Short mmCIF file of C-alpha atoms and ligand atoms in Angstrom, two decimals:
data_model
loop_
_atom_site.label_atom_id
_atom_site.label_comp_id
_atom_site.label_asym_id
_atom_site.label_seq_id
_atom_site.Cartn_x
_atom_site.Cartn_y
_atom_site.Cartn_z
CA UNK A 15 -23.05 40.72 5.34
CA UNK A 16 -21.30 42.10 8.37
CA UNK A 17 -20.22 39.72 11.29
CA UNK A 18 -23.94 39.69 13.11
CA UNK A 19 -22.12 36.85 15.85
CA UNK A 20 -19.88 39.94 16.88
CA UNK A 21 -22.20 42.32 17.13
CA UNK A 22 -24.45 40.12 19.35
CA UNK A 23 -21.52 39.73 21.98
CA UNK A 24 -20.98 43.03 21.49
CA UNK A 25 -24.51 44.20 22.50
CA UNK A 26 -24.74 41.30 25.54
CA UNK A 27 -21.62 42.94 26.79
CA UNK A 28 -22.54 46.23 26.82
CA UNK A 29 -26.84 46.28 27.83
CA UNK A 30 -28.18 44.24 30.03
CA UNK A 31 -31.54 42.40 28.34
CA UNK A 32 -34.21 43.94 29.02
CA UNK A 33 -36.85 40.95 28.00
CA UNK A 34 -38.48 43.08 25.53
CA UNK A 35 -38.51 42.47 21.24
CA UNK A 36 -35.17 42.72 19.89
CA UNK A 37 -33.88 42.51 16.44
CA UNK A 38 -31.05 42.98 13.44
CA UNK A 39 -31.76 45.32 10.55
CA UNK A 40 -29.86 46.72 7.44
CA UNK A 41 -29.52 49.29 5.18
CA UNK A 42 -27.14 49.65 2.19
CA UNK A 43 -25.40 52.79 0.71
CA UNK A 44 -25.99 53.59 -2.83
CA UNK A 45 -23.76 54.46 -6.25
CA UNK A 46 -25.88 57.06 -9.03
CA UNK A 47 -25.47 55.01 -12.03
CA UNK A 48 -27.40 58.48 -14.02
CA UNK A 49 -29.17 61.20 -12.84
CA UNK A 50 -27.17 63.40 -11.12
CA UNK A 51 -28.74 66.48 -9.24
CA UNK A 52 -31.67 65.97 -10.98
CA UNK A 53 -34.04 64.72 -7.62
CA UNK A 54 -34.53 68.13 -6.25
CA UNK A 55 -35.82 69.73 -9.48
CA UNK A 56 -38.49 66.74 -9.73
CA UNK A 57 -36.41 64.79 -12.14
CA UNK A 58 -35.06 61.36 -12.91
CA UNK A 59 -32.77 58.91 -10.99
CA UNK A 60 -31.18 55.69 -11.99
CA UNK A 61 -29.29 54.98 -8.38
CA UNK A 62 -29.03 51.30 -7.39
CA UNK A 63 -27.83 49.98 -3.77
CA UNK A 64 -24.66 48.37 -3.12
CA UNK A 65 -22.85 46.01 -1.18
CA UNK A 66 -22.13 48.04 1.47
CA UNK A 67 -24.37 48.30 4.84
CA UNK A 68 -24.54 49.51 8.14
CA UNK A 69 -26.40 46.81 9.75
CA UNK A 70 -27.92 47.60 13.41
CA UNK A 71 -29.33 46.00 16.45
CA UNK A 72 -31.48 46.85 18.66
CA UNK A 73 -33.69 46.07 21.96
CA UNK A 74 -36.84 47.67 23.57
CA UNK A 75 -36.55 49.54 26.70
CA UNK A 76 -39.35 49.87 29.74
CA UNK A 77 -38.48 54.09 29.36
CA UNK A 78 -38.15 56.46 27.28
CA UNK A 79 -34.51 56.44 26.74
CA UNK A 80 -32.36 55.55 23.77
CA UNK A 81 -28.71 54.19 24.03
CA UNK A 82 -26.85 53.80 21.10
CA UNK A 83 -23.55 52.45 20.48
CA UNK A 84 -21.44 53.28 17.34
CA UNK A 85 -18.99 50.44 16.86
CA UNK A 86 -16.76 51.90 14.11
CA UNK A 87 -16.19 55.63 16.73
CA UNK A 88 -16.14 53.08 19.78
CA UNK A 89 -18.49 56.24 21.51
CA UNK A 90 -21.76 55.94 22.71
CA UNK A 91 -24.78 58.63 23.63
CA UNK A 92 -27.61 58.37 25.11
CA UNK A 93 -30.63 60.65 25.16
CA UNK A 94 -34.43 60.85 26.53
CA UNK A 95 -36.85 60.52 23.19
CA UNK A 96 -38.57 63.10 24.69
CA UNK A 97 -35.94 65.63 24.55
CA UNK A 98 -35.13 65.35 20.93
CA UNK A 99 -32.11 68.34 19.82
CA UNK A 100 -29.11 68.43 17.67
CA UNK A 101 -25.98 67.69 19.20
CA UNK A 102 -22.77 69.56 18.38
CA UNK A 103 -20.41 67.51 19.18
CA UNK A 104 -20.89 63.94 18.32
CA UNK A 105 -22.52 65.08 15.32
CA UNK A 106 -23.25 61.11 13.81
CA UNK A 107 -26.10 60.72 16.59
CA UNK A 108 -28.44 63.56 14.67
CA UNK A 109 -29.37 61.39 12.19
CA UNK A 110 -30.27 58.65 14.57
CA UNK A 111 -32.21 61.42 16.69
CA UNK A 112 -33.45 63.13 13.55
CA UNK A 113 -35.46 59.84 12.33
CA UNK A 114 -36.73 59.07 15.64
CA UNK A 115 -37.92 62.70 15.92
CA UNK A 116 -39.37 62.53 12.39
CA UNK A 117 -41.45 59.44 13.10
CA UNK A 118 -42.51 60.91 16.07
CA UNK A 119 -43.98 63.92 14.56
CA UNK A 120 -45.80 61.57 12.46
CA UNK A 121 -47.78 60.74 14.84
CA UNK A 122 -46.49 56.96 15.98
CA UNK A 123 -45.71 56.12 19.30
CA UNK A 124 -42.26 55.00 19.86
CA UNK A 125 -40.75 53.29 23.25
CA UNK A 126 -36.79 53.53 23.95
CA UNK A 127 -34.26 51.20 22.75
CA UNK A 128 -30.90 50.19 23.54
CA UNK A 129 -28.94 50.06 19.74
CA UNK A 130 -25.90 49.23 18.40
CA UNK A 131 -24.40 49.04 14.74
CA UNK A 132 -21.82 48.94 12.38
CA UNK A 133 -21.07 50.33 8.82
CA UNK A 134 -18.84 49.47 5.87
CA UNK A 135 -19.65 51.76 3.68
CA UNK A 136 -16.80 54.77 3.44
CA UNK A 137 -17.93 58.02 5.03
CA UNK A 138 -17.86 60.97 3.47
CA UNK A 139 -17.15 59.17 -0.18
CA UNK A 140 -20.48 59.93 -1.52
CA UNK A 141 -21.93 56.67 -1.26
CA UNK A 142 -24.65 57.90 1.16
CA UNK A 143 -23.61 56.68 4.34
CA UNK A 144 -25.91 59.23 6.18
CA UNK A 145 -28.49 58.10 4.09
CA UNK A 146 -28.35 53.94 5.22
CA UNK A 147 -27.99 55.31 8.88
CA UNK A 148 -30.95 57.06 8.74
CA UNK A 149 -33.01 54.29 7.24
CA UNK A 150 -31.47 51.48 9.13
CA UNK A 151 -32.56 53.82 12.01
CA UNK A 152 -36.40 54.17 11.13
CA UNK A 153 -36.53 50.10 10.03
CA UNK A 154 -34.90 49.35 13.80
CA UNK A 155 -37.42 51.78 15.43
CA UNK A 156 -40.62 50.84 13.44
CA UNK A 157 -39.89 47.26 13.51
CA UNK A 158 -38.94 46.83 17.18
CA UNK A 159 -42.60 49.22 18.25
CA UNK A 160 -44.39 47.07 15.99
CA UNK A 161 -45.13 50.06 13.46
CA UNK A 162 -46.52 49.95 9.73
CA UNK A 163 -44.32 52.36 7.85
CA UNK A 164 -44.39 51.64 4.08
CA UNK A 165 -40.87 52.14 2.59
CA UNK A 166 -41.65 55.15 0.67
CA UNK A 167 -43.33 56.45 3.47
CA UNK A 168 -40.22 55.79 5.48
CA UNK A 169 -37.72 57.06 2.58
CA UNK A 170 -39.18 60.01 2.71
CA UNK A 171 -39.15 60.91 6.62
CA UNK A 172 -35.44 59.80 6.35
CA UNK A 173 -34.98 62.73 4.38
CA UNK A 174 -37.27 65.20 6.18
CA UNK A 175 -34.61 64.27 9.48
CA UNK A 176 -31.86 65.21 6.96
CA UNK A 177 -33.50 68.26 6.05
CA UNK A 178 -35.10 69.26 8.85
CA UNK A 179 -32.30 68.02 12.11
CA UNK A 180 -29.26 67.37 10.12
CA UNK A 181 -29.83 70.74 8.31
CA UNK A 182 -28.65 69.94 5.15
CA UNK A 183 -30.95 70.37 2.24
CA UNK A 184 -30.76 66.72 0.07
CA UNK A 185 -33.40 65.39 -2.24
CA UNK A 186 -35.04 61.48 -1.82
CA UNK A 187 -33.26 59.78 -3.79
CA UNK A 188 -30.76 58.30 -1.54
CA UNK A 189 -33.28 57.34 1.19
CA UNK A 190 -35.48 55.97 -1.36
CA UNK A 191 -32.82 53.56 -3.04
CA UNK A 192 -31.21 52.31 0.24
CA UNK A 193 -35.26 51.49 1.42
CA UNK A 194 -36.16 49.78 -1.83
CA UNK A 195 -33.57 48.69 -3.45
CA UNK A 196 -33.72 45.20 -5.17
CA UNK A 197 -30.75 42.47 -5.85
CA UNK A 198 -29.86 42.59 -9.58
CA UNK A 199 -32.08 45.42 -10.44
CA UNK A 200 -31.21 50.03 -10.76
CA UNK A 201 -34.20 51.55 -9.60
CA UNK A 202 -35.54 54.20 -12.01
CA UNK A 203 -36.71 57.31 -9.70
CA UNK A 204 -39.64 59.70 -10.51
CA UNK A 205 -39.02 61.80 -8.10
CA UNK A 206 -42.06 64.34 -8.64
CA UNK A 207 -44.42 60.86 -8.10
CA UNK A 208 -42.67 58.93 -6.17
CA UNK A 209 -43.05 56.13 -8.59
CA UNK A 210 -40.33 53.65 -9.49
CA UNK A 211 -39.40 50.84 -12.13
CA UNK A 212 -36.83 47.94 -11.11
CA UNK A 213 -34.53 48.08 -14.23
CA UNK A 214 -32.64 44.85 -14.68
CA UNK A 215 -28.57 45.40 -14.40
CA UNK A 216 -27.07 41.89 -14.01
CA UNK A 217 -25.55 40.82 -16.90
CA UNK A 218 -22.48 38.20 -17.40
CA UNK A 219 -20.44 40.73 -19.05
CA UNK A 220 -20.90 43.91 -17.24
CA UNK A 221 -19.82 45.12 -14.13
CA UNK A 222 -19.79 48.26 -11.99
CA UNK A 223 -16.53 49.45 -10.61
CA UNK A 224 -16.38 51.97 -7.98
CA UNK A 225 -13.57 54.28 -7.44
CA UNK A 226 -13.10 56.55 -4.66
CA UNK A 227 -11.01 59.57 -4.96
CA UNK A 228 -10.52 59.79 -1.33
CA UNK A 229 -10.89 63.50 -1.52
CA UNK A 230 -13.08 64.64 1.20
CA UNK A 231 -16.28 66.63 -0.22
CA UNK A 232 -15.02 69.87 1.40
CA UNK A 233 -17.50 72.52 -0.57
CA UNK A 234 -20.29 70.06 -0.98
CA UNK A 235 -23.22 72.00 1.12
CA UNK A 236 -22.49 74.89 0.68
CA UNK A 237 -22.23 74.53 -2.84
CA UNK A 238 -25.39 71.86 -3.13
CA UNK A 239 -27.12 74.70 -1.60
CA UNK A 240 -26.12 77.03 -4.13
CA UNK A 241 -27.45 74.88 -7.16
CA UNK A 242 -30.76 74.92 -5.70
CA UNK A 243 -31.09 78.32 -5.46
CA UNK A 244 -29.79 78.56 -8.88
CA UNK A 245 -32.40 75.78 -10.34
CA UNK A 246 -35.10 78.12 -8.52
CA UNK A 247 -33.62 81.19 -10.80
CA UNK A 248 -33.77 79.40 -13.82
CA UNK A 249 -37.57 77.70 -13.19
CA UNK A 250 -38.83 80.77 -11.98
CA UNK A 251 -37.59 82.16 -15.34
CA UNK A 252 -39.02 79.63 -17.30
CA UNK A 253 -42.25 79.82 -15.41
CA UNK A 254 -42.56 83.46 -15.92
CA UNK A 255 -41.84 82.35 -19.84
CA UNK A 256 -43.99 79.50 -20.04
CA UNK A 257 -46.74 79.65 -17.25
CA UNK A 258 -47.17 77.79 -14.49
CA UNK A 259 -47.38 74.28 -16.61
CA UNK A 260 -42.95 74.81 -15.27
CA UNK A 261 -43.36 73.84 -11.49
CA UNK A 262 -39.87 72.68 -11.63
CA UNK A 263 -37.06 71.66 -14.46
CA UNK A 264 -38.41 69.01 -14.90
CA UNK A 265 -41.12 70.55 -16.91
CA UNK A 266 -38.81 71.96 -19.25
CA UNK A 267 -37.74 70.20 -22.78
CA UNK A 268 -34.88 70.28 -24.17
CA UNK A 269 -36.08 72.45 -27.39
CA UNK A 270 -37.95 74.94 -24.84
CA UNK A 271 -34.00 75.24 -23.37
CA UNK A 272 -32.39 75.62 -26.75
CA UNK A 273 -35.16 78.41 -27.86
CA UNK A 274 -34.77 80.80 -24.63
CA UNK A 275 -31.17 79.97 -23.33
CA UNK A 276 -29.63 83.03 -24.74
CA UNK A 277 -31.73 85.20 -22.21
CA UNK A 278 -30.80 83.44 -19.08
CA UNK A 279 -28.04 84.61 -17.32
CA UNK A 280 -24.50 82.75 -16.34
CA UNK A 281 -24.54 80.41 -14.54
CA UNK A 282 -28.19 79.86 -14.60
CA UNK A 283 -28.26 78.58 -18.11
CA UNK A 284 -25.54 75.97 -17.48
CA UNK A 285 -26.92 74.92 -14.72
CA UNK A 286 -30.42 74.42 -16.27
CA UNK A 287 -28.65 72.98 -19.61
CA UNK A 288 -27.30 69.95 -16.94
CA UNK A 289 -30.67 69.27 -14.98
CA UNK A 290 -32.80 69.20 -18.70
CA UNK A 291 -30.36 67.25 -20.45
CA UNK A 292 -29.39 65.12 -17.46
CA UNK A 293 -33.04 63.64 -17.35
CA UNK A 294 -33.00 63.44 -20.40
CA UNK A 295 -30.13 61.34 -20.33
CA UNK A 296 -31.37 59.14 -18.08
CA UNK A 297 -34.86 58.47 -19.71
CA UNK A 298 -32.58 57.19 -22.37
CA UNK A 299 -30.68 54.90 -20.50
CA UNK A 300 -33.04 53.52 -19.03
CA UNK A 301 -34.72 52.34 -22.80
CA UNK A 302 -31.00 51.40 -23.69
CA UNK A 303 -30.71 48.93 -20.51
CA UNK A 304 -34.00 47.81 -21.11
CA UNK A 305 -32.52 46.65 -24.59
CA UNK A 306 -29.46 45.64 -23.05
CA UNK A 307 -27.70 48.02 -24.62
CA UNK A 308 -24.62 48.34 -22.28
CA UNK A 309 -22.11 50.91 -24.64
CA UNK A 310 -24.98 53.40 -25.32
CA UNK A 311 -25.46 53.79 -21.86
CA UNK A 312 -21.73 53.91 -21.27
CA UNK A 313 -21.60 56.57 -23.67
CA UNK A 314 -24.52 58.58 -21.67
CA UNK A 315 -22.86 58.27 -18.33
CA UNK A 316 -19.43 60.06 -20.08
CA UNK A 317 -22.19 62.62 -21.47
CA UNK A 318 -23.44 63.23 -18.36
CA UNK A 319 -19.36 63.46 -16.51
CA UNK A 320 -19.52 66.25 -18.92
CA UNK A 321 -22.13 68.21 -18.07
CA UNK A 322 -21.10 67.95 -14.65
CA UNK A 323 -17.65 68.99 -14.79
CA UNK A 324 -18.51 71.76 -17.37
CA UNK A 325 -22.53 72.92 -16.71
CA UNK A 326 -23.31 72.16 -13.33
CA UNK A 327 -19.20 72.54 -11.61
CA UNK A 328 -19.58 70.38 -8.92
CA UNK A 329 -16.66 67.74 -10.32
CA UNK A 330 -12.80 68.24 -8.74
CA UNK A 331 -9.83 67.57 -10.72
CA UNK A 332 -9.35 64.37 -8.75
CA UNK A 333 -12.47 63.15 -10.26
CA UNK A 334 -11.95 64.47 -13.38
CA UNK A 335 -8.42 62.56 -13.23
CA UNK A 336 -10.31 58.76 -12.38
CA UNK A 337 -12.50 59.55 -15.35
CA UNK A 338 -9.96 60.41 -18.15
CA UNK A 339 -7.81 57.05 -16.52
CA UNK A 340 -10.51 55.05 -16.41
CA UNK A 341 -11.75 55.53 -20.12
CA UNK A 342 -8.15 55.12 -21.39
CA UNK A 343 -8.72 51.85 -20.00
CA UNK A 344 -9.92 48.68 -22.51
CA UNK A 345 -12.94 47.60 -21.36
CA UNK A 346 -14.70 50.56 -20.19
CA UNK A 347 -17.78 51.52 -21.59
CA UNK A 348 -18.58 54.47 -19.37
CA UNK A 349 -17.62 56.49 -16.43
CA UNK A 350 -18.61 59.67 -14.44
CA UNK A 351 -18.56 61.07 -11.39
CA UNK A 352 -21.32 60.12 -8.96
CA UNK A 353 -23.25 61.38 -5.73
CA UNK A 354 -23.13 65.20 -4.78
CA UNK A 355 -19.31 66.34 -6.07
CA UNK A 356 -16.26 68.26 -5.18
CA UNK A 357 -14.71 64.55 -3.83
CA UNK A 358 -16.05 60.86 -3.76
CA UNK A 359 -16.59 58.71 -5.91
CA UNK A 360 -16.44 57.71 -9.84
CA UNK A 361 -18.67 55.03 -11.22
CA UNK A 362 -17.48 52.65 -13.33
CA UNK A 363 -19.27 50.46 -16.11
CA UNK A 364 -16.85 47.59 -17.25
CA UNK A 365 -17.00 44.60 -19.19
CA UNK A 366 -16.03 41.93 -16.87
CA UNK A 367 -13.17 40.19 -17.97
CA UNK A 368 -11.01 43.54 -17.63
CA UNK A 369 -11.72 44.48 -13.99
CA UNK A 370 -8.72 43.37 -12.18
CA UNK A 371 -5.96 45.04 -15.32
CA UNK A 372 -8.37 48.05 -14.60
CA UNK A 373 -8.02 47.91 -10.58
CA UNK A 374 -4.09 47.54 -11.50
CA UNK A 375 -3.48 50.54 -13.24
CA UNK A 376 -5.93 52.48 -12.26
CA UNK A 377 -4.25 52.07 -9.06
CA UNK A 378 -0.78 52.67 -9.72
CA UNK A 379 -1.57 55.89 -12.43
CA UNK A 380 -3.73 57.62 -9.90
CA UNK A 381 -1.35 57.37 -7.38
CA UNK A 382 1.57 58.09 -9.30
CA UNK A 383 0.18 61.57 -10.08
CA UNK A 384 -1.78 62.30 -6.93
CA UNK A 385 -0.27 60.48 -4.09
CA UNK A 386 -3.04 58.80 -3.00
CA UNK A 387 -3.68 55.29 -3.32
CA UNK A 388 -7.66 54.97 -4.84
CA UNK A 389 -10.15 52.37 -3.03
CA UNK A 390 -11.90 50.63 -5.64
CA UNK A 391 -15.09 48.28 -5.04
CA UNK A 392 -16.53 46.29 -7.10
CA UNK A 393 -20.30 45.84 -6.64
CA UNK A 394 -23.80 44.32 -8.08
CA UNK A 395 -27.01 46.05 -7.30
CA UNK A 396 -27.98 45.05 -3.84
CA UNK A 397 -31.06 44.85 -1.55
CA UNK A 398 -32.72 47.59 0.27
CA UNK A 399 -33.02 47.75 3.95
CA UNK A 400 -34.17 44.42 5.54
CA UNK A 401 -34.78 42.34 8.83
CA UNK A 402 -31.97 40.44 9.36
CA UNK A 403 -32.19 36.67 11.30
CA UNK A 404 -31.31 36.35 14.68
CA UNK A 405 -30.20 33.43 16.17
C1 LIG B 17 -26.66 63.99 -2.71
C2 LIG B 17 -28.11 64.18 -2.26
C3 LIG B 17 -29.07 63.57 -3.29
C4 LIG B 17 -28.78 64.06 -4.70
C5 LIG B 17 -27.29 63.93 -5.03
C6 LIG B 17 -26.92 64.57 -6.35
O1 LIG B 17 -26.33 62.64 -2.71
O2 LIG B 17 -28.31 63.58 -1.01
O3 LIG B 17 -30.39 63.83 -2.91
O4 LIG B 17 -29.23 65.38 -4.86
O5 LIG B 17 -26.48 64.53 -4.02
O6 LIG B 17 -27.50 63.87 -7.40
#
């Protein structure tokens, strides 16, 4: 938990109080234990949150205008709710203006605020930053106008701002994990029903170990952009195939792949080989963790590393470099790259008592050959967004 204390002289200092409700939220960011690129073809996610949160605070105003202060940029903006358009310069305040716009076109009523927050989670490392602002945003504005959003409900007009303000094209399943994510638990995404299961992940032995690259996701939306388009190729092949039973990849086995691969195209038939194997992959994980079965999901996660760097090509050599260290390493029973690609993060699953020789040399080998010094956290599974005490 951030310094609250600080923030409160913070926000005394800088608004004057305007008598109305005020309150603390947060939201965490989020590391993709399995399941990577799978959300927008209607698949399966095993994300869990982590201990990393923007936390926010906020005040009613008697108008319609917002003020919001960002405490790591030391810049503030300010804006009329009824005049709700993307800025180009100062780019952080669309996701802010994007939520409020979203819950707007909902339908609910919403009053101004004067806000202020904070973040620890890395930006740009593919933890989902954007993601925890956008959903400490909607918990802020629904809580302080007395709203009743229900967290899916709210997950998913997180993700309509991103698509629809921000302009970038993500599925729900970062929204969705930094709303409901539980202490000690991965959440297991269907993200065609919007269903999840809390899968346990504490154990005394086991640990995940995140490593960031520190390479900045240059390509990513472009590229992300391109990988839908090519999962619409290969469904709308497999749908022409198959009948409309294929809405998405999900639909697709893994034996339906294998019989009609050879008449897709390249790339489309890597691409499709990742998504169906992928959730595969994680259905399978998911019934190893269930049996506590720690190495046979290690050994999926390097599975899926694979397909990524080879099938789907959204990995970077940096990535590809913390992977092969990290499972040279004693003690590790799986890593991969997780998130979007082309930069961010690994994730990491270790057996405890080898974390800090990993940190070490991890450290020093990655730097050695790249000239950049890794951050590495490690992390439990953490809880979702929440209401924080003030006192
Ligand atoms: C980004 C998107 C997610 C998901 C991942 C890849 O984080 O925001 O919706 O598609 O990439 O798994």
């Amino acid at each position: 938990m951030q310094d609250l204390n600080k923030l409160q002289k913070i926000f005394d200092e800088k608004f004057t109080d305007t008598g109305l409700t005020k309150g603390a939220f947060s939201a965490p960011g989020r590391v993709n234990l399995i399941g990577e690129h799978t959300d927008y073809n209607d698949g399966f996610v095993l994300p869990m949150a982590i201990e990393k949160e923007i936390v926010m605070l906020g005040q009613l105003r008697n108008d319609r205008r917002v003020r919001i202060f960002d405490l790591g940029y030391n810049t503030e903006i300010s804006f009329s709710l009824d005049k709700l358009i993307p800025l180009r310069k100062n780019t952080w305040a669309n996701y802010l203006m994007g939520v409020m716009d979203e819950i707007q076109k909902a339908g609910y009523p919403l009053q101004g605020a004067n806000l202020i927050f904070i973040s620890n989670i890395p930006k740009g490392a593919g933890l989902s930053s954007s993601a925890a602002l956008e959903v400490v945003t909607a918990l802020t504005m629904v809580k302080l106008n007395l709203l009743e959003i229900k967290p899916v409900e709210m997950a998913h007009l997180c993700q309509r701002a991103e698509n629809n303000f921000v302009g970038v094209a993500c599925g729900i399943m970062d929204q969705y994990v930094s709303c409901l994510g539980q202490k000690n638990y991965a959440l297991f995404i269907d993200c065609r029903f919007n269903d999840y299961d809390l899968i346990p992940f504490k154990d005394r032995n086991y640990q995940i170990v995140i490593c960031n690259s520190k390479i900045q996701r240059g390509l990513v939306d472009s590229e992300y952009n391109r990988r839908r388009e090519e999962c619409k190729r290969a469904t709308d092949f497999f749908t022409h195939r198959l009948g409309s039973k294929i809405r998405a990849l999900r639909d697709v086995t893994v034996e339906e792949f294998k019989q009609y691969q050879e008449y897709l195209p390249e790339p489309i038939a890597r691409r499709a080989r990742h998504v169906i194997s992928e959730n595969y992959r994680v259905q399978t994980g998911v019934q190893a963790l269930r049996k506590g079965n720690f190495s046979a999901f290690g050994q999926l996660m390097i599975e899926s590393h694979h397909s990524l760097k080879n099938d789907y090509e959204v990995s970077c050599t940096e990535l590809d470099l913390l992977v092969d260290l990290a499972l040279s390493e004693e003690g590790v029973l799986g890593a991969r790259m997780t998130g979007a690609g082309f930069g961010g993060c690994t994730v990491n699953l270790i057996e405890r008592s080898y974390i800090n020789c990993f940190k070490k040399s991890i450290q020093n080998e990655y730097k050695k050959i790249t000239g950049i010094s890794p951050d590495i956290y490690v992390t439990l599974p953490a809880e979702g967004a929440k209401v924080l005490e003030l006192r």
